[in-house]
PDB file of C-alpha atoms and ligand atoms in Angstrom:
ATOM      1  CA  UNK A 448      74.202-100.563   5.627  1.00  0.00           C
ATOM      2  CA  UNK A 449      72.319-103.435   4.123  1.00  0.00           C
ATOM      3  CA  UNK A 450      69.577-102.996   1.564  1.00  0.00           C
ATOM      4  CA  UNK A 451      66.860-103.059   4.161  1.00  0.00           C
ATOM      5  CA  UNK A 452      68.448-100.257   6.178  1.00  0.00           C
ATOM      6  CA  UNK A 453      68.949 -98.180   3.038  1.00  0.00           C
ATOM      7  CA  UNK A 454      65.273 -98.623   2.191  1.00  0.00           C
ATOM      8  CA  UNK A 455      64.242 -97.441   5.674  1.00  0.00           C
ATOM      9  CA  UNK A 456      66.486 -94.372   5.432  1.00  0.00           C
ATOM     10  CA  UNK A 457      64.994 -93.555   2.041  1.00  0.00           C
ATOM     11  CA  UNK A 458      61.428 -93.956   3.282  1.00  0.00           C
ATOM     12  CA  UNK A 459      62.072 -91.745   6.308  1.00  0.00           C
ATOM     13  CA  UNK A 460      63.668 -89.085   4.101  1.00  0.00           C
ATOM     14  CA  UNK A 461      60.721 -89.194   1.713  1.00  0.00           C
ATOM     15  CA  UNK A 462      58.263 -89.032   4.588  1.00  0.00           C
ATOM     16  CA  UNK A 463      59.983 -85.979   6.043  1.00  0.00           C
ATOM     17  CA  UNK A 464      60.112 -84.117   2.770  1.00  0.00           C
ATOM     18  CA  UNK A 465      56.445 -84.984   2.246  1.00  0.00           C
ATOM     19  CA  UNK A 466      55.597 -83.285   5.541  1.00  0.00           C
ATOM     20  CA  UNK A 467      57.526 -80.208   4.526  1.00  0.00           C
ATOM     21  CA  UNK A 468      55.700 -79.891   1.291  1.00  0.00           C
ATOM     22  CA  UNK A 469      52.277 -80.178   2.876  1.00  0.00           C
ATOM     23  CA  UNK A 470      53.137 -77.333   5.264  1.00  0.00           C
ATOM     24  CA  UNK A 471      54.271 -75.059   2.469  1.00  0.00           C
ATOM     25  CA  UNK A 472      51.278 -75.817   0.328  1.00  0.00           C
ATOM     26  CA  UNK A 473      48.736 -74.610   2.885  1.00  0.00           C
ATOM     27  CA  UNK A 474      46.697 -72.263   0.777  1.00  0.00           C
ATOM     28  CA  UNK A 475      43.052 -71.299   0.827  1.00  0.00           C
ATOM     29  CA  UNK A 476      41.077 -70.003  -2.148  1.00  0.00           C
ATOM     30  CA  UNK A 477      40.939 -66.276  -2.873  1.00  0.00           C
ATOM     31  CA  UNK A 478      38.499 -64.468  -0.587  1.00  0.00           C
ATOM     32  CA  UNK A 479      36.215 -61.498  -1.029  1.00  0.00           C
ATOM     33  CA  UNK A 480      36.671 -58.399   1.159  1.00  0.00           C
ATOM     34  CA  UNK A 481      33.041 -57.184   0.912  1.00  0.00           C
ATOM     35  CA  UNK A 482      31.625 -60.579   1.832  1.00  0.00           C
ATOM     36  CA  UNK A 483      34.200 -60.817   4.625  1.00  0.00           C
ATOM     37  CA  UNK A 484      32.938 -57.535   6.024  1.00  0.00           C
ATOM     38  CA  UNK A 485      29.434 -59.021   6.132  1.00  0.00           C
ATOM     39  CA  UNK A 486      30.734 -62.012   8.107  1.00  0.00           C
ATOM     40  CA  UNK A 487      32.585 -59.639  10.448  1.00  0.00           C
ATOM     41  CA  UNK A 488      29.345 -57.739  11.128  1.00  0.00           C
ATOM     42  CA  UNK A 489      27.087 -60.818  11.334  1.00  0.00           C
ATOM     43  CA  UNK A 490      29.365 -62.655  13.753  1.00  0.00           C
ATOM     44  CA  UNK A 491      29.505 -59.537  15.929  1.00  0.00           C
ATOM     45  CA  UNK A 492      33.259 -59.437  16.164  1.00  0.00           C
ATOM     46  CA  UNK A 493      32.888 -55.769  17.134  1.00  0.00           C
ATOM     47  CA  UNK A 494      31.423 -56.723  20.484  1.00  0.00           C
ATOM     48  CA  UNK A 495      34.990 -57.368  21.700  1.00  0.00           C
ATOM     49  CA  UNK A 496      37.060 -55.725  18.987  1.00  0.00           C
ATOM     50  CA  UNK A 497      37.594 -52.262  17.645  1.00  0.00           C
ATOM     51  CA  UNK A 498      38.489 -51.460  14.067  1.00  0.00           C
ATOM     52  CA  UNK A 499      39.076 -48.074  12.547  1.00  0.00           C
ATOM     53  CA  UNK A 500      36.054 -46.922  10.570  1.00  0.00           C
ATOM     54  CA  UNK A 501      33.583 -49.218  12.360  1.00  0.00           C
ATOM     55  CA  UNK A 502      31.125 -48.237  15.078  1.00  0.00           C
ATOM     56  CA  UNK A 503      30.913 -50.550  18.023  1.00  0.00           C
ATOM     57  CA  UNK A 504      27.415 -51.715  18.949  1.00  0.00           C
ATOM     58  CA  UNK A 505      25.892 -50.322  22.133  1.00  0.00           C
ATOM     59  CA  UNK A 506      26.387 -52.347  25.287  1.00  0.00           C
ATOM     60  CA  UNK A 507      29.568 -53.882  23.970  1.00  0.00           C
ATOM     61  CA  UNK A 508      31.811 -56.170  25.955  1.00  0.00           C
ATOM     62  CA  UNK A 509      34.319 -54.490  28.239  1.00  0.00           C
ATOM     63  CA  UNK A 510      37.029 -55.976  26.037  1.00  0.00           C
ATOM     64  CA  UNK A 511      38.531 -53.706  23.440  1.00  0.00           C
ATOM     65  CA  UNK A 512      41.049 -55.591  21.335  1.00  0.00           C
ATOM     66  CA  UNK A 513      42.025 -53.663  18.250  1.00  0.00           C
ATOM     67  CA  UNK A 514      42.105 -55.298  14.840  1.00  0.00           C
ATOM     68  CA  UNK A 515      43.710 -53.766  11.785  1.00  0.00           C
ATOM     69  CA  UNK A 516      45.539 -50.467  11.598  1.00  0.00           C
ATOM     70  CA  UNK A 517      49.239 -49.732  11.396  1.00  0.00           C
ATOM     71  CA  UNK A 518      51.473 -52.521  12.631  1.00  0.00           C
ATOM     72  CA  UNK A 519      55.231 -52.966  12.803  1.00  0.00           C
ATOM     73  CA  UNK A 520      55.178 -56.517  11.509  1.00  0.00           C
ATOM     74  CA  UNK A 521      52.371 -57.437   9.188  1.00  0.00           C
ATOM     75  CA  UNK A 522      50.148 -60.272  10.353  1.00  0.00           C
ATOM     76  CA  UNK A 523      50.406 -63.080   7.886  1.00  0.00           C
ATOM     77  CA  UNK A 524      47.361 -64.712   6.405  1.00  0.00           C
ATOM     78  CA  UNK A 525      48.247 -67.869   8.307  1.00  0.00           C
ATOM     79  CA  UNK A 526      48.444 -66.001  11.615  1.00  0.00           C
ATOM     80  CA  UNK A 527      45.020 -64.467  11.050  1.00  0.00           C
ATOM     81  CA  UNK A 528      43.488 -67.822  10.146  1.00  0.00           C
ATOM     82  CA  UNK A 529      45.032 -69.278  13.314  1.00  0.00           C
ATOM     83  CA  UNK A 530      43.706 -66.407  15.452  1.00  0.00           C
ATOM     84  CA  UNK A 531      40.186 -67.151  14.257  1.00  0.00           C
ATOM     85  CA  UNK A 532      40.088 -70.957  14.216  1.00  0.00           C
ATOM     86  CA  UNK A 533      42.394 -71.554  17.179  1.00  0.00           C
ATOM     87  CA  UNK A 534      42.263 -68.409  19.344  1.00  0.00           C
ATOM     88  CA  UNK A 535      44.195 -69.876  22.264  1.00  0.00           C
ATOM     89  CA  UNK A 536      47.151 -70.952  20.130  1.00  0.00           C
ATOM     90  CA  UNK A 537      48.916 -67.631  20.352  1.00  0.00           C
ATOM     91  CA  UNK A 538      47.319 -64.864  22.349  1.00  0.00           C
ATOM     92  CA  UNK A 539      47.318 -61.274  21.101  1.00  0.00           C
ATOM     93  CA  UNK A 540      50.337 -59.313  22.312  1.00  0.00           C
ATOM     94  CA  UNK A 541      50.257 -56.266  24.549  1.00  0.00           C
ATOM     95  CA  UNK A 542      47.202 -57.053  26.662  1.00  0.00           C
ATOM     96  CA  UNK A 543      46.857 -57.982  30.289  1.00  0.00           C
ATOM     97  CA  UNK A 544      46.626 -61.775  30.217  1.00  0.00           C
ATOM     98  CA  UNK A 545      43.980 -61.825  32.941  1.00  0.00           C
ATOM     99  CA  UNK A 546      41.559 -59.911  30.728  1.00  0.00           C
ATOM    100  CA  UNK A 547      42.000 -61.961  27.575  1.00  0.00           C
ATOM    101  CA  UNK A 548      42.167 -65.490  28.896  1.00  0.00           C
ATOM    102  CA  UNK A 549      40.405 -67.676  31.409  1.00  0.00           C
ATOM    103  CA  UNK A 550      42.138 -70.824  32.643  1.00  0.00           C
ATOM    104  CA  UNK A 551      44.697 -70.622  29.860  1.00  0.00           C
ATOM    105  CA  UNK A 552      42.069 -70.319  27.122  1.00  0.00           C
ATOM    106  CA  UNK A 553      41.347 -67.220  25.064  1.00  0.00           C
ATOM    107  CA  UNK A 554      38.063 -65.525  25.885  1.00  0.00           C
ATOM    108  CA  UNK A 555      37.425 -65.316  22.186  1.00  0.00           C
ATOM    109  CA  UNK A 556      34.717 -67.764  21.117  1.00  0.00           C
ATOM    110  CA  UNK A 557      35.576 -70.560  18.693  1.00  0.00           C
ATOM    111  CA  UNK A 558      33.442 -70.179  15.577  1.00  0.00           C
ATOM    112  CA  UNK A 559      34.488 -73.415  13.932  1.00  0.00           C
ATOM    113  CA  UNK A 560      31.049 -74.987  14.218  1.00  0.00           C
ATOM    114  CA  UNK A 561      29.118 -71.952  13.064  1.00  0.00           C
ATOM    115  CA  UNK A 562      31.277 -70.502  10.287  1.00  0.00           C
ATOM    116  CA  UNK A 563      31.599 -72.052   6.857  1.00  0.00           C
ATOM    117  CA  UNK A 564      35.041 -72.315   5.274  1.00  0.00           C
ATOM    118  CA  UNK A 565      33.980 -69.763   2.645  1.00  0.00           C
ATOM    119  CA  UNK A 566      33.021 -67.345   5.398  1.00  0.00           C
ATOM    120  CA  UNK A 567      36.359 -67.921   7.092  1.00  0.00           C
ATOM    121  CA  UNK A 568      38.277 -67.264   3.867  1.00  0.00           C
ATOM    122  CA  UNK A 569      36.331 -64.056   3.184  1.00  0.00           C
ATOM    123  CA  UNK A 570      36.633 -62.901   6.783  1.00  0.00           C
ATOM    124  CA  UNK A 571      40.390 -63.359   6.859  1.00  0.00           C
ATOM    125  CA  UNK A 572      40.758 -61.597   3.506  1.00  0.00           C
ATOM    126  CA  UNK A 573      38.769 -58.699   4.969  1.00  0.00           C
ATOM    127  CA  UNK A 574      40.908 -58.609   8.139  1.00  0.00           C
ATOM    128  CA  UNK A 575      44.134 -58.767   6.150  1.00  0.00           C
ATOM    129  CA  UNK A 576      43.079 -55.791   4.031  1.00  0.00           C
ATOM    130  CA  UNK A 577      42.822 -53.665   7.194  1.00  0.00           C
ATOM    131  CA  UNK A 578      46.408 -54.086   8.321  1.00  0.00           C
ATOM    132  CA  UNK A 579      48.956 -51.605   7.114  1.00  0.00           C
ATOM    133  CA  UNK A 580      52.694 -51.879   7.571  1.00  0.00           C
ATOM    134  CA  UNK A 581      54.124 -48.960   9.511  1.00  0.00           C
ATOM    135  CA  UNK A 582      56.960 -47.289   7.625  1.00  0.00           C
ATOM    136  CA  UNK A 583      60.326 -48.224   9.043  1.00  0.00           C
ATOM    137  CA  UNK A 584      61.910 -45.463  11.083  1.00  0.00           C
ATOM    138  CA  UNK A 585      65.598 -45.954  11.685  1.00  0.00           C
ATOM    139  CA  UNK A 586      66.748 -45.335  15.265  1.00  0.00           C
ATOM    140  CA  UNK A 587      69.023 -42.290  15.124  1.00  0.00           C
ATOM    141  CA  UNK A 588      72.110 -43.993  16.569  1.00  0.00           C
ATOM    142  CA  UNK A 589      75.326 -42.073  16.162  1.00  0.00           C
ATOM    143  CA  UNK A 590      73.619 -38.707  15.858  1.00  0.00           C
ATOM    144  CA  UNK A 591      75.453 -37.216  18.837  1.00  0.00           C
ATOM    145  CA  UNK A 592      77.312 -34.021  17.943  1.00  0.00           C
TER     146      UNK A 592
HETATM  147  C1  HEC W 106      33.901 -62.467  23.441  1.00  0.00           C
HETATM  148  C2  HEC W 106      34.910 -61.587  22.868  1.00  0.00           C
HETATM  149  C3  HEC W 106      35.408 -61.809  21.455  1.00  0.00           C
HETATM  150  C4  HEC W 106      34.676 -61.947  20.286  1.00  0.00           C
HETATM  151  C5  HEC W 106      33.185 -61.946  20.117  1.00  0.00           C
HETATM  152  C6  HEC W 106      35.667 -62.056  19.213  1.00  0.00           C
HETATM  153  N1  HEC W 106      36.928 -61.999  19.711  1.00  0.00           N
HETATM  154 FE1  HEC W 106      38.659 -61.968  18.648  1.00  0.00          FE
HETATM  155  N2  HEC W 106      39.730 -61.872  20.349  1.00  0.00           N
HETATM  156  C7  HEC W 106      39.192 -61.773  21.612  1.00  0.00           C
HETATM  157  C8  HEC W 106      40.267 -61.720  22.584  1.00  0.00           C
HETATM  158  C9  HEC W 106      40.103 -61.635  24.099  1.00  0.00           C
HETATM  159  C10 HEC W 106      41.468 -61.773  21.838  1.00  0.00           C
HETATM  160  C11 HEC W 106      42.891 -61.724  22.412  1.00  0.00           C
HETATM  161  C12 HEC W 106      43.322 -63.103  22.848  1.00  0.00           C
HETATM  162  C13 HEC W 106      43.635 -63.942  21.646  1.00  0.00           C
HETATM  163  O1  HEC W 106      44.575 -63.590  20.909  1.00  0.00           O
HETATM  164  O2  HEC W 106      42.925 -64.936  21.441  1.00  0.00           O
HETATM  165  C14 HEC W 106      41.098 -61.865  20.446  1.00  0.00           C
HETATM  166  C15 HEC W 106      42.002 -61.918  19.397  1.00  0.00           C
HETATM  167  C16 HEC W 106      41.670 -61.869  18.063  1.00  0.00           C
HETATM  168  C17 HEC W 106      42.620 -61.794  16.978  1.00  0.00           C
HETATM  169  C18 HEC W 106      44.143 -61.722  17.119  1.00  0.00           C
HETATM  170  C19 HEC W 106      44.525 -60.277  17.310  1.00  0.00           C
HETATM  171  C20 HEC W 106      46.006 -60.071  17.496  1.00  0.00           C
HETATM  172  O3  HEC W 106      46.420 -58.882  17.531  1.00  0.00           O
HETATM  173  O4  HEC W 106      46.763 -61.040  17.609  1.00  0.00           O
HETATM  174  C21 HEC W 106      41.906 -61.779  15.819  1.00  0.00           C
HETATM  175  C22 HEC W 106      42.445 -61.682  14.406  1.00  0.00           C
HETATM  176  C23 HEC W 106      40.503 -61.838  16.199  1.00  0.00           C
HETATM  177  N3  HEC W 106      40.403 -61.896  17.564  1.00  0.00           N
HETATM  178  C24 HEC W 106      39.452 -61.853  15.288  1.00  0.00           C
HETATM  179  C25 HEC W 106      38.115 -61.962  15.659  1.00  0.00           C
HETATM  180  C26 HEC W 106      37.042 -62.077  14.696  1.00  0.00           C
HETATM  181  C27 HEC W 106      37.222 -62.047  13.203  1.00  0.00           C
HETATM  182  C28 HEC W 106      35.882 -62.205  15.411  1.00  0.00           C
HETATM  183  C29 HEC W 106      34.487 -62.421  14.890  1.00  0.00           C
HETATM  184  C30 HEC W 106      34.320 -63.599  14.060  1.00  0.00           C
HETATM  185  C31 HEC W 106      36.242 -62.149  16.835  1.00  0.00           C
HETATM  186  N4  HEC W 106      37.592 -62.016  16.936  1.00  0.00           N
HETATM  187  C32 HEC W 106      35.329 -62.205  17.888  1.00  0.00           C
HETATM  188  C33 HEC W 106      37.863 -61.728  21.960  1.00  0.00           C
HETATM  189  C34 HEC W 106      36.809 -61.841  21.079  1.00  0.00           C
END
């Protein structure tokens, strides 16, 4: 390799590691659960969602997608942020696709033009606090007698 080629290799390597770092450093400020609950109520998320401990408003949507509760794999903060700002990116699991999407897009509205970043941060902090990891139950293999 001549000097020029070495320089290009170095620049590419630096560029790649730069990308890596920016992905890892995705972090939003600390949110507030109580304020997040206010956002959740104001934005009427309960018109399509259920959450333990919250009454659904009358005349709600026929959709009933549960949020929070016991889950096998905890939803990461990043996944929850994605679900809110980019609903069609990865659709919720375990629902009939025809009820949750229209022409490949999630039926969930995009709030990006109505929600401030602070509201988003608080909302996601609130959502996160409602998920609980289900205790691991080992499958009783080998228990034949
Ligand atoms: C018009 C109905 C509707 C409204 C209103 C709505 N959503 Fe949704 N939401 C959906 C549907 C349908 C899905 C499942 C498809 C998907 O994952 O986008 C969903 C999925 C989600 C998920 C992912 C759930 C999972 O198990 O992966 C989150 C989190 C969520 N919504 C949060 C919210 C929040 C917070 C609000 C209020 C700001 C809201 N939604 C308002 C319809 C709605």
